[in-house]
PDB file of C-alpha atoms and ligand atoms in Angstrom:
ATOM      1  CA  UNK Y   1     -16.824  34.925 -31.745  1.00 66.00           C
ATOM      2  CA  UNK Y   2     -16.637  31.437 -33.261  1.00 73.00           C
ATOM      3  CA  UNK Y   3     -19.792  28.995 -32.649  1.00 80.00           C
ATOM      4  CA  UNK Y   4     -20.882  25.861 -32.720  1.00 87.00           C
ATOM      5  CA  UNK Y   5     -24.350  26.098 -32.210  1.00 89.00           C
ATOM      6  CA  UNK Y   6     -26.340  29.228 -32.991  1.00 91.00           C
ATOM      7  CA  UNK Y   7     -27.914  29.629 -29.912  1.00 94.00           C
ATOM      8  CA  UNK Y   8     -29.773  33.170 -30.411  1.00 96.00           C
ATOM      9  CA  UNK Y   9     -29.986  36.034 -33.564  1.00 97.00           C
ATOM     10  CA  UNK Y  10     -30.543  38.884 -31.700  1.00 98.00           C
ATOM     11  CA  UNK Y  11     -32.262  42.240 -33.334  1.00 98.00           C
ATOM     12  CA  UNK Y  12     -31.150  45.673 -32.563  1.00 98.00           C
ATOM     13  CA  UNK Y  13     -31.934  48.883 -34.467  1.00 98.00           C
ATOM     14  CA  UNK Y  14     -33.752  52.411 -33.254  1.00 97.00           C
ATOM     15  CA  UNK Y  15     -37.706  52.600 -32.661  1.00 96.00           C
ATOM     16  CA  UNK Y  16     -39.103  51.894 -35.417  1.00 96.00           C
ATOM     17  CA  UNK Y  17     -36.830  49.246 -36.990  1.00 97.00           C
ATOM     18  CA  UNK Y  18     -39.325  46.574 -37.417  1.00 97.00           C
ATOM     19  CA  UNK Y  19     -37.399  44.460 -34.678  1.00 98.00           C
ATOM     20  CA  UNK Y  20     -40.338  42.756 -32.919  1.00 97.00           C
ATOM     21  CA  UNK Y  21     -42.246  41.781 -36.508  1.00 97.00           C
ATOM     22  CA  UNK Y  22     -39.440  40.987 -38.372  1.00 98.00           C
ATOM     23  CA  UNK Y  23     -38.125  38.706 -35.411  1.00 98.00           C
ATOM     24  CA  UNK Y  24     -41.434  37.176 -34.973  1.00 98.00           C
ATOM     25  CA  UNK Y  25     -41.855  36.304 -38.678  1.00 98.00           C
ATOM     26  CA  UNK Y  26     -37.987  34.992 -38.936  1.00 98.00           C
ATOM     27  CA  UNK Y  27     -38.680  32.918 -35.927  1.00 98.00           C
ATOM     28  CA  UNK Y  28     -41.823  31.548 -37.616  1.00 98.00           C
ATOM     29  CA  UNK Y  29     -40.460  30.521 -40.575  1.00 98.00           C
ATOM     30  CA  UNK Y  30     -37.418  28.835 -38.833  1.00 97.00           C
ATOM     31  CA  UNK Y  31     -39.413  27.095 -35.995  1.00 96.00           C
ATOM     32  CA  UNK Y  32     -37.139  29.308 -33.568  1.00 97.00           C
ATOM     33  CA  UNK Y  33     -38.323  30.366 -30.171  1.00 97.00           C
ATOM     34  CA  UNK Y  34     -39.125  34.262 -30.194  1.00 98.00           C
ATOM     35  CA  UNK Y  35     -37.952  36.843 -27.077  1.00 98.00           C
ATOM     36  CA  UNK Y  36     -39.139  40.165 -26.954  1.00 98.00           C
ATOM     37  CA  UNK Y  37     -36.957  41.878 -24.009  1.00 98.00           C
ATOM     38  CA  UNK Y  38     -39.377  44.709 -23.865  1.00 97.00           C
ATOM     39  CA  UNK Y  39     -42.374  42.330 -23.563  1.00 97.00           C
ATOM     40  CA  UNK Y  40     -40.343  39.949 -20.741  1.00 98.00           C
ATOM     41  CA  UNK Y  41     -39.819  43.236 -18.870  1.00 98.00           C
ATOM     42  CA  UNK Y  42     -43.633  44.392 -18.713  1.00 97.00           C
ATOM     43  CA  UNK Y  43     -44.486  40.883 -17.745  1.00 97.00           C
ATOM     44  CA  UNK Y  44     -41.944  41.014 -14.651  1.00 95.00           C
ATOM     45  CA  UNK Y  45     -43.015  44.358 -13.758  1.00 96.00           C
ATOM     46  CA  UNK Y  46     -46.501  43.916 -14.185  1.00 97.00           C
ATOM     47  CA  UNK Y  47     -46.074  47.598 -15.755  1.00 96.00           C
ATOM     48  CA  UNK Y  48     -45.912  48.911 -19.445  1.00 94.00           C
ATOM     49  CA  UNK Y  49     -42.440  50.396 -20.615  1.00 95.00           C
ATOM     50  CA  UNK Y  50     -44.215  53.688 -20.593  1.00 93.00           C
ATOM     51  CA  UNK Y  51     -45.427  53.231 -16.997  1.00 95.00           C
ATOM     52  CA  UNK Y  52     -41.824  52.048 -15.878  1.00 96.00           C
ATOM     53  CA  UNK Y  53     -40.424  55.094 -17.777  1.00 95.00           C
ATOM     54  CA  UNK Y  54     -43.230  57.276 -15.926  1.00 94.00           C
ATOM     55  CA  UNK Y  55     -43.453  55.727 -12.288  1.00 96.00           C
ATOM     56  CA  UNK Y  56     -39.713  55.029 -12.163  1.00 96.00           C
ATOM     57  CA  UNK Y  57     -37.533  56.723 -14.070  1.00 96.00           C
ATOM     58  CA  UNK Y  58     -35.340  56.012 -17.112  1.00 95.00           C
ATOM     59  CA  UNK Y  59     -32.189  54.811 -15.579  1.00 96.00           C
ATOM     60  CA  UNK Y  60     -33.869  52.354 -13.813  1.00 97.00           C
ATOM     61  CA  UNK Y  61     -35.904  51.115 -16.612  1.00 97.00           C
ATOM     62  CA  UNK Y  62     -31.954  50.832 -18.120  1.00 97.00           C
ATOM     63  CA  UNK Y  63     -30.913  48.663 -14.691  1.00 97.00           C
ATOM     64  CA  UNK Y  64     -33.859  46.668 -15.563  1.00 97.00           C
ATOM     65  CA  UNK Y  65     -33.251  46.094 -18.714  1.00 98.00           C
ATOM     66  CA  UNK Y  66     -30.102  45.077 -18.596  1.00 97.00           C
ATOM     67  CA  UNK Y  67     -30.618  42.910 -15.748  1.00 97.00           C
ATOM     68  CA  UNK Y  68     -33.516  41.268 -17.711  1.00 98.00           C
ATOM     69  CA  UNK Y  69     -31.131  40.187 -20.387  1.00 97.00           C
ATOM     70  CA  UNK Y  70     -28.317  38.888 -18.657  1.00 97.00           C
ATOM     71  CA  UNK Y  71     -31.155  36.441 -17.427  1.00 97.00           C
ATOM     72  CA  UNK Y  72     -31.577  35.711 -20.508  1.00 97.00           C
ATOM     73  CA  UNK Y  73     -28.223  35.253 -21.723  1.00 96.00           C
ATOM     74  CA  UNK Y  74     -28.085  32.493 -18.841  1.00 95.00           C
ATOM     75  CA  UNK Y  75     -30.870  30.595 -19.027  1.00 95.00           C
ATOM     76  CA  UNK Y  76     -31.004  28.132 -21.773  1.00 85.00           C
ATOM     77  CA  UNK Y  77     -32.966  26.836 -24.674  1.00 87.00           C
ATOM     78  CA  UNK Y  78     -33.116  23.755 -26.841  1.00 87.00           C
ATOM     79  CA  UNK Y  79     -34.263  25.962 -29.478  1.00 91.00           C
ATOM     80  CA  UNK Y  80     -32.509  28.573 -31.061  1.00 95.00           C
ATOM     81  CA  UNK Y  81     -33.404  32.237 -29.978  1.00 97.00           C
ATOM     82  CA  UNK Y  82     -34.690  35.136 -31.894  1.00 98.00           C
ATOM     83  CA  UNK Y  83     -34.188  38.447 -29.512  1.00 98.00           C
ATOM     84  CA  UNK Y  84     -35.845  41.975 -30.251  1.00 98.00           C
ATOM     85  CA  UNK Y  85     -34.075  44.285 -27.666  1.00 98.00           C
ATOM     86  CA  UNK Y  86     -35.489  47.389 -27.436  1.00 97.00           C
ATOM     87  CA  UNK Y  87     -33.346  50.061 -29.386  1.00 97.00           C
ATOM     88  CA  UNK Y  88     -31.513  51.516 -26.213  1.00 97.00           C
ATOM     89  CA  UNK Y  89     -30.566  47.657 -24.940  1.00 97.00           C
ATOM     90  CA  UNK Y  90     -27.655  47.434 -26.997  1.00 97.00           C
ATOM     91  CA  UNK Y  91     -25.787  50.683 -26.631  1.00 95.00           C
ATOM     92  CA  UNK Y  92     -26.594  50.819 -22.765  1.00 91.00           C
ATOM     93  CA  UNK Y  93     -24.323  49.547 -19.647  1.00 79.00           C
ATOM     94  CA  UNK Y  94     -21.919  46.693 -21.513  1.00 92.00           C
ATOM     95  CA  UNK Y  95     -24.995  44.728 -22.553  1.00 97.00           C
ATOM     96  CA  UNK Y  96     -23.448  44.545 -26.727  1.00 96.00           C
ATOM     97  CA  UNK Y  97     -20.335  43.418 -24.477  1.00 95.00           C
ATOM     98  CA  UNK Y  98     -22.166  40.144 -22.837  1.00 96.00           C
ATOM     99  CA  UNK Y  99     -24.076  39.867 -26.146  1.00 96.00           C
ATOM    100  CA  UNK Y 100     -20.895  39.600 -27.551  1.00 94.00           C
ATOM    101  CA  UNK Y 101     -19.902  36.526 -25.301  1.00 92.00           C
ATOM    102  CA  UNK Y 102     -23.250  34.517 -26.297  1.00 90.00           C
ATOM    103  CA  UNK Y 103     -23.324  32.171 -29.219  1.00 89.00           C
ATOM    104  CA  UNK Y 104     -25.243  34.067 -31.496  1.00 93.00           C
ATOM    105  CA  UNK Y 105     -25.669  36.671 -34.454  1.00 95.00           C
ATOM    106  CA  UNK Y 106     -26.174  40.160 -33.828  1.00 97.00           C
ATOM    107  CA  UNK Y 107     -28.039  42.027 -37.188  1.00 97.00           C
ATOM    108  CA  UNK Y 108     -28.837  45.518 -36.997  1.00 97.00           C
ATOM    109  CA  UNK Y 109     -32.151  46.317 -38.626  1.00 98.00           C
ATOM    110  CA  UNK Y 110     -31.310  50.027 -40.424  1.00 98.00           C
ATOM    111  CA  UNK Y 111     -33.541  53.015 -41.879  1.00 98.00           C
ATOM    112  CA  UNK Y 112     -33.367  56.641 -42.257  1.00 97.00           C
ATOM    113  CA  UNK Y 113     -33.897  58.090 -39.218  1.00 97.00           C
ATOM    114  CA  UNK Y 114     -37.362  60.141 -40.941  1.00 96.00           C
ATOM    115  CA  UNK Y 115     -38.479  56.981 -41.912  1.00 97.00           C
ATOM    116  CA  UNK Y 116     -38.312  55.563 -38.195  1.00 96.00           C
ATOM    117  CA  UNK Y 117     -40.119  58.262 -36.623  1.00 94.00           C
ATOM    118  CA  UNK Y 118     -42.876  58.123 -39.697  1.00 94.00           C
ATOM    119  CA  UNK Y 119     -43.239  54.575 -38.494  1.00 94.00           C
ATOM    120  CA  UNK Y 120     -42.894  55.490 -34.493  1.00 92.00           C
ATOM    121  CA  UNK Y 121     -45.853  58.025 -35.322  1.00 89.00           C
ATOM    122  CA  UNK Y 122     -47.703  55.344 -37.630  1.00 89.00           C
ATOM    123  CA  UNK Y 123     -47.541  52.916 -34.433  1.00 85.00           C
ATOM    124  CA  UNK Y 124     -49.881  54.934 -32.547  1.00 68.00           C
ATOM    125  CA  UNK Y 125     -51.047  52.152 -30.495  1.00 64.00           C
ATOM    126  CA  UNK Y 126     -47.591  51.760 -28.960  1.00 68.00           C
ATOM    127  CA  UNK Y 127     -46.733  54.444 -27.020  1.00 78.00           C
ATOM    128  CA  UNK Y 128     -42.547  55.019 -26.959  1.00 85.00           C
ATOM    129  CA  UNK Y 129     -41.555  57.616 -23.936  1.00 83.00           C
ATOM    130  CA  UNK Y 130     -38.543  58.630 -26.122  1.00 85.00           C
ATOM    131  CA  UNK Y 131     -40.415  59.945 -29.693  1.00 81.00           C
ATOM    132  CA  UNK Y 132     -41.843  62.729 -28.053  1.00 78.00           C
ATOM    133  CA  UNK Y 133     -39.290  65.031 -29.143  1.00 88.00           C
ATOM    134  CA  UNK Y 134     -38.508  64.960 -33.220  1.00 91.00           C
ATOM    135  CA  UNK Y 135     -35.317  66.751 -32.376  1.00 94.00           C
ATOM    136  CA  UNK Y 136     -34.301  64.462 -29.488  1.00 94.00           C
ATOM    137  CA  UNK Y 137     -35.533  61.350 -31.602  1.00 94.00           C
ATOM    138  CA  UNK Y 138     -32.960  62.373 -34.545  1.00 96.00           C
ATOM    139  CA  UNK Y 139     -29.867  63.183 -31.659  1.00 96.00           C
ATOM    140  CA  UNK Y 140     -30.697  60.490 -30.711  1.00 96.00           C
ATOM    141  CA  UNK Y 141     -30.187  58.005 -33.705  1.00 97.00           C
ATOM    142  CA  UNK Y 142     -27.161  59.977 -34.513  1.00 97.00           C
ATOM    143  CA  UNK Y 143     -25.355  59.073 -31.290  1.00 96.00           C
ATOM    144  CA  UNK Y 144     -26.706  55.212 -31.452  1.00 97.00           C
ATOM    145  CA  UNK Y 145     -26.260  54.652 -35.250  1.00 97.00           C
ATOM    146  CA  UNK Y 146     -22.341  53.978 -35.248  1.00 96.00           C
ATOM    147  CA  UNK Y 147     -22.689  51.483 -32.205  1.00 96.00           C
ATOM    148  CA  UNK Y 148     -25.328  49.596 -33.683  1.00 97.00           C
ATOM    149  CA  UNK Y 149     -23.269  49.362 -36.557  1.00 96.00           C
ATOM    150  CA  UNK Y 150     -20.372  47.720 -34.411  1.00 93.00           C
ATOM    151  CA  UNK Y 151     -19.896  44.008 -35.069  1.00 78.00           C
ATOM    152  CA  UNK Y 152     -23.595  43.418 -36.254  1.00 88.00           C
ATOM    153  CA  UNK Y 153     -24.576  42.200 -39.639  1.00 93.00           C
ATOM    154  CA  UNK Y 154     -26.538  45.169 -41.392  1.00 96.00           C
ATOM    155  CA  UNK Y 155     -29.725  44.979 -43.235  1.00 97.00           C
ATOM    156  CA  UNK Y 156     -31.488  47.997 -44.646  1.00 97.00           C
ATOM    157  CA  UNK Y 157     -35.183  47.653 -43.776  1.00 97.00           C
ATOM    158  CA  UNK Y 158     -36.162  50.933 -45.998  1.00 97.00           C
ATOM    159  CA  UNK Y 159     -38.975  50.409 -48.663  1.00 95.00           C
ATOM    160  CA  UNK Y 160     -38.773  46.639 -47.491  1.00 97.00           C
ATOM    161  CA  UNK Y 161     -41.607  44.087 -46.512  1.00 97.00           C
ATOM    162  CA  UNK Y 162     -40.892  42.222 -43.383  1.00 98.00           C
ATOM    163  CA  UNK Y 163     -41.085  39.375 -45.578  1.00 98.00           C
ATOM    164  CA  UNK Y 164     -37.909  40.705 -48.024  1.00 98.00           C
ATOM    165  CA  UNK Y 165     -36.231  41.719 -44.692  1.00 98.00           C
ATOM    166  CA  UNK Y 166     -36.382  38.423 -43.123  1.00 98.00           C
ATOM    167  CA  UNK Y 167     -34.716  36.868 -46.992  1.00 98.00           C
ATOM    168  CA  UNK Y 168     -32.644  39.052 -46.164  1.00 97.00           C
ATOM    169  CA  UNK Y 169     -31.366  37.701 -42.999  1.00 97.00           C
ATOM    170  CA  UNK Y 170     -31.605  34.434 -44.116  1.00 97.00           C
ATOM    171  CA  UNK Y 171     -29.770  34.997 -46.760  1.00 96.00           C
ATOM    172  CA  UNK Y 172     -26.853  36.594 -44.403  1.00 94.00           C
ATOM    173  CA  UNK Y 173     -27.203  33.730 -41.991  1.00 95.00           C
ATOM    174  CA  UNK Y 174     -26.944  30.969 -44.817  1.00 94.00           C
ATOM    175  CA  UNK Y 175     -23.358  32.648 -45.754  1.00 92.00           C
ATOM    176  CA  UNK Y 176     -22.337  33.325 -42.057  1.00 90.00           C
ATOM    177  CA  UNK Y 177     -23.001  29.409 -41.315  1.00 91.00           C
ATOM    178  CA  UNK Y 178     -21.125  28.408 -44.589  1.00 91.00           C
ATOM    179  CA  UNK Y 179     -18.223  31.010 -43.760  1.00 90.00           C
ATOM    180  CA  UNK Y 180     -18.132  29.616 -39.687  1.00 88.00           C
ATOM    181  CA  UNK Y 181     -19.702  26.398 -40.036  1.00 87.00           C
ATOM    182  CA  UNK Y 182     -21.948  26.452 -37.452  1.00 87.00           C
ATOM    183  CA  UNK Y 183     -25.383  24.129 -36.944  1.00 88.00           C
ATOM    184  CA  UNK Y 184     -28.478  25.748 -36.175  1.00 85.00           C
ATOM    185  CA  UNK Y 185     -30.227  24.515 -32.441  1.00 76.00           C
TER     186      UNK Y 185
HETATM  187  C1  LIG O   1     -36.279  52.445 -26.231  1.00 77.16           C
HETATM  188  C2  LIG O   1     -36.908  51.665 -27.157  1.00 77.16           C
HETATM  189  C3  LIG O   1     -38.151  50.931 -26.865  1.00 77.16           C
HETATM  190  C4  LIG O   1     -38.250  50.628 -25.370  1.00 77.16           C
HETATM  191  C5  LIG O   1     -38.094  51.878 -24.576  1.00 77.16           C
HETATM  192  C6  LIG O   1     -36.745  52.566 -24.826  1.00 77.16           C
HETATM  193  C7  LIG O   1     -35.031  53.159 -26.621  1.00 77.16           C
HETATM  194  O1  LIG O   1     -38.174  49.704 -27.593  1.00 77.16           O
HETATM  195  O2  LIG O   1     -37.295  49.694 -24.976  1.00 77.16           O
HETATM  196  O3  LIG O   1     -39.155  52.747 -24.918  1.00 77.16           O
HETATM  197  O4  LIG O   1     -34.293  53.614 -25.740  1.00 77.16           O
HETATM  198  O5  LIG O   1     -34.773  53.253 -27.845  1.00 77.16           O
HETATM  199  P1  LIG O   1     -38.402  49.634 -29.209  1.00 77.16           P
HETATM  200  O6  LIG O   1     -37.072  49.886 -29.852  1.00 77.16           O
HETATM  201  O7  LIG O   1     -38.863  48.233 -29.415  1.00 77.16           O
HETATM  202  O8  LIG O   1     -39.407  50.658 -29.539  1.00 77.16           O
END
């Protein structure tokens, strides 16, 4: 949709994407205010996403996930917004749909789906209810791939530093605002 103001650049991709590092450096670098969805749902529930998944099952970690962000998406910032959604917050219960309405930039952070879960099982430390399973992981990705792909700006994370991934979106932001001429918040 046209803007005026970017408002947020939100960043969706599978487990493993590099969402929450890359969004944390590109928020850095642009003096941009930095969400984590997963992180402002653990706060609010006082639980991890594993203990949610556990304790309360996964449909209603979706309701709260979803409810989560359309808090978001009405609250307001001076600053401009850089969102990691977890990977399932974008395909799940018309949340790409209100994303959609939101004056923002949707970029899909992309990688072969062996690379992901080499990076899932790298990330020891952060335990993800839904990489138990290698071959539910990879049906997974399949099914999520072409919606992630819908009306987001790609960038290919494979054999790339966060650092050349966050050029990268720069660089694709730079040409978006020159394209739409819209001012950064
Ligand atoms: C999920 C991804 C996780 C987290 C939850 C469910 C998913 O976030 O929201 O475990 O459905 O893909 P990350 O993508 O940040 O790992």
């Amino acid at each position: 949709m046209p803007i005026e103001t970017l408002r947020h650049v939100f960043l969706v991709g599978f487990m493993g994407s590099g969402k929450t590092s890359v969004g944390q450096e590109l928020a850095r670098r642009k003096s941009w205010e930095f969400i984590d969805l997963d992180q402002v749902i653990e706060r609010s529930a006082g639980q991890s996403i594993p203990e949610i998944f556990h304790d309360q099952g996964e449909p209603e970690f979706r309701r709260i996930e979803t409810a989560a962000l359309k808090d978001l998406l009405a609250s307001s910032s001076d600053k401009t917004r850089v969102v990691a959604l977890g990977g399932g917050a974008f395909v799940h219960s018309g949340n790409a749909a209100a994303i959609a309405q939101a004056p923002g930039r949707v970029i899909f952070l992309d990688a072969p789906v062996a690379e992901l879960l080499r990076r899932c099982r790298q990330q020891r430390s952060l335990e993800r209810p839904l990489t138990q399973d290698e071959t539910g992981f990879c049906r997974l990705y399949e099914q999520r791939r072409p919606q992630y792909l819908a009306g987001t700006l790609r960038v290919d994370t494979n054999e790339h530093t966060i650092e050349q991934v966050v050029d990268e979106i720069e660089c694709h932001l730079a040409m978006n605002r020159r394209e739409h001429g819209w001012n950064e918040g």
